[in-house]
Amino acid sequence: MTPTHTPGTSPTALVVDDEEPIRLVVRRILEEHGYAVTEATDGLDAIALLAGGMPLALLLADLHMPGLGGEERALGRRARARTAGRGGWRR
């Protein structure tokens, strides 16, 4: 997992999940790989962060959260993305 970013800065990752233990584990792994991590507890929080112009190198979102899931809103608002679900990778 090699982040792409401007030299001298850490790439930013946004982790979106309604379960705190999952966010904490993902944060720890990403920080060990050089990412600066921001967390959102649901799709609405993620949309607000992205709408505010948050720089982003990586977005990891739970696809099945209550309300706005990652695939429904957060991923679709920012860029085309590959998503992984129970059926494997898809575009």
mmCIF file of C-alpha atoms in Angstrom:
data_model
loop_
_atom_site.group_PDB
_atom_site.id
_atom_site.type_symbol
_atom_site.label_atom_id
_atom_site.label_comp_id
_atom_site.label_asym_id
_atom_site.label_seq_id
_atom_site.Cartn_x
_atom_site.Cartn_y
_atom_site.Cartn_z
ATOM 1 C CA MET A 1 0.000 0.000 0.000
ATOM 2 C CA THR A 2 2.005 2.969 -1.274
ATOM 3 C CA PRO A 3 0.273 6.329 -0.894
ATOM 4 C CA THR A 4 0.502 8.913 -3.680
ATOM 5 C CA HIS A 5 0.937 12.449 -2.380
ATOM 6 C CA THR A 6 2.963 15.645 -2.500
ATOM 7 C CA PRO A 7 6.499 15.124 -1.178
ATOM 8 C CA GLY A 8 6.853 16.292 2.421
ATOM 9 C CA THR A 9 3.185 15.746 3.269
ATOM 10 C CA SER A 10 1.147 12.781 4.412
ATOM 11 C CA PRO A 11 -1.676 11.642 2.135
ATOM 12 C CA THR A 12 -5.116 11.951 3.697
ATOM 13 C CA ALA A 13 -7.440 8.985 4.159
ATOM 14 C CA LEU A 14 -11.094 9.253 5.135
ATOM 15 C CA VAL A 15 -12.496 6.261 7.046
ATOM 16 C CA VAL A 16 -16.300 6.093 7.140
ATOM 17 C CA ASP A 17 -17.912 3.501 9.402
ATOM 18 C CA ASP A 18 -20.628 3.551 12.034
ATOM 19 C CA GLU A 19 -18.683 1.153 14.277
ATOM 20 C CA GLU A 20 -15.934 2.795 16.329
ATOM 21 C CA PRO A 21 -13.811 -0.376 16.831
ATOM 22 C CA ILE A 22 -13.566 -0.822 13.074
ATOM 23 C CA ARG A 23 -12.591 2.828 12.551
ATOM 24 C CA LEU A 24 -9.878 2.508 15.211
ATOM 25 C CA VAL A 25 -8.326 -0.628 13.668
ATOM 26 C CA VAL A 26 -8.391 0.854 10.158
ATOM 27 C CA ARG A 27 -6.921 4.138 11.473
ATOM 28 C CA ARG A 28 -4.035 2.290 13.139
ATOM 29 C CA ILE A 29 -3.206 0.348 9.971
ATOM 30 C CA LEU A 30 -3.360 3.401 7.716
ATOM 31 C CA GLU A 31 -1.273 5.543 10.063
ATOM 32 C CA GLU A 32 1.383 2.799 10.134
ATOM 33 C CA HIS A 33 1.488 3.157 6.326
ATOM 34 C CA GLY A 34 1.974 6.920 6.395
ATOM 35 C CA TYR A 35 -1.574 8.249 6.044
ATOM 36 C CA ALA A 36 -3.107 11.123 7.974
ATOM 37 C CA VAL A 37 -6.543 9.745 8.906
ATOM 38 C CA THR A 38 -9.866 11.523 9.354
ATOM 39 C CA GLU A 39 -12.932 9.617 10.533
ATOM 40 C CA ALA A 40 -16.630 10.008 9.761
ATOM 41 C CA THR A 41 -19.355 8.080 11.565
ATOM 42 C CA ASP A 42 -21.772 7.970 8.625
ATOM 43 C CA GLY A 43 -22.309 9.003 5.030
ATOM 44 C CA LEU A 44 -23.647 12.436 5.995
ATOM 45 C CA ASP A 45 -20.473 13.233 7.950
ATOM 46 C CA ALA A 46 -18.372 12.070 5.002
ATOM 47 C CA ILE A 47 -20.301 14.229 2.537
ATOM 48 C CA ALA A 48 -19.848 17.272 4.780
ATOM 49 C CA LEU A 49 -16.091 16.704 4.978
ATOM 50 C CA LEU A 50 -15.768 16.161 1.238
ATOM 51 C CA ALA A 51 -17.974 19.155 0.400
ATOM 52 C CA GLY A 52 -15.672 21.291 2.539
ATOM 53 C CA GLY A 53 -12.807 20.539 0.153
ATOM 54 C CA MET A 54 -10.978 18.032 2.315
ATOM 55 C CA PRO A 55 -7.916 16.786 0.389
ATOM 56 C CA LEU A 56 -8.222 13.074 -0.145
ATOM 57 C CA ALA A 57 -5.909 10.304 -1.311
ATOM 58 C CA LEU A 58 -7.984 7.363 -0.041
ATOM 59 C CA LEU A 59 -11.582 6.817 1.045
ATOM 60 C CA LEU A 60 -12.623 3.637 2.878
ATOM 61 C CA ALA A 61 -16.330 3.431 3.580
ATOM 62 C CA ASP A 62 -18.682 0.862 5.038
ATOM 63 C CA LEU A 63 -21.120 0.089 2.226
ATOM 64 C CA HIS A 64 -23.967 -0.894 4.542
ATOM 65 C CA MET A 65 -24.403 1.771 7.216
ATOM 66 C CA PRO A 66 -27.745 2.975 8.542
ATOM 67 C CA GLY A 67 -28.953 5.999 6.609
ATOM 68 C CA LEU A 68 -26.441 6.873 3.929
ATOM 69 C CA GLY A 69 -24.086 4.003 3.199
ATOM 70 C CA GLY A 70 -20.674 4.570 1.670
ATOM 71 C CA GLU A 71 -21.536 3.331 -1.782
ATOM 72 C CA GLU A 72 -24.804 5.269 -1.965
ATOM 73 C CA ARG A 73 -23.440 8.699 -1.163
ATOM 74 C CA ALA A 74 -19.869 9.234 -0.007
ATOM 75 C CA LEU A 75 -18.154 7.378 -2.839
ATOM 76 C CA GLY A 76 -20.477 8.613 -5.553
ATOM 77 C CA ARG A 77 -20.047 12.276 -4.662
ATOM 78 C CA ARG A 78 -16.286 12.563 -4.959
ATOM 79 C CA ALA A 79 -14.946 10.382 -7.743
ATOM 80 C CA ARG A 80 -15.340 7.133 -9.580
ATOM 81 C CA ALA A 81 -14.145 4.432 -7.283
ATOM 82 C CA ARG A 82 -13.757 0.707 -7.132
ATOM 83 C CA THR A 83 -15.751 -0.816 -4.324
ATOM 84 C CA ALA A 84 -15.440 -4.159 -2.613
ATOM 85 C CA GLY A 85 -18.461 -5.929 -1.252
ATOM 86 C CA ARG A 86 -19.430 -9.477 -0.490
ATOM 87 C CA GLY A 87 -19.327 -10.220 -4.210
ATOM 88 C CA GLY A 88 -15.785 -8.937 -4.697
ATOM 89 C CA TRP A 89 -14.468 -5.863 -6.533
ATOM 90 C CA ARG A 90 -16.735 -3.923 -8.859
ATOM 91 C CA ARG A 91 -16.864 -0.509 -10.541
#
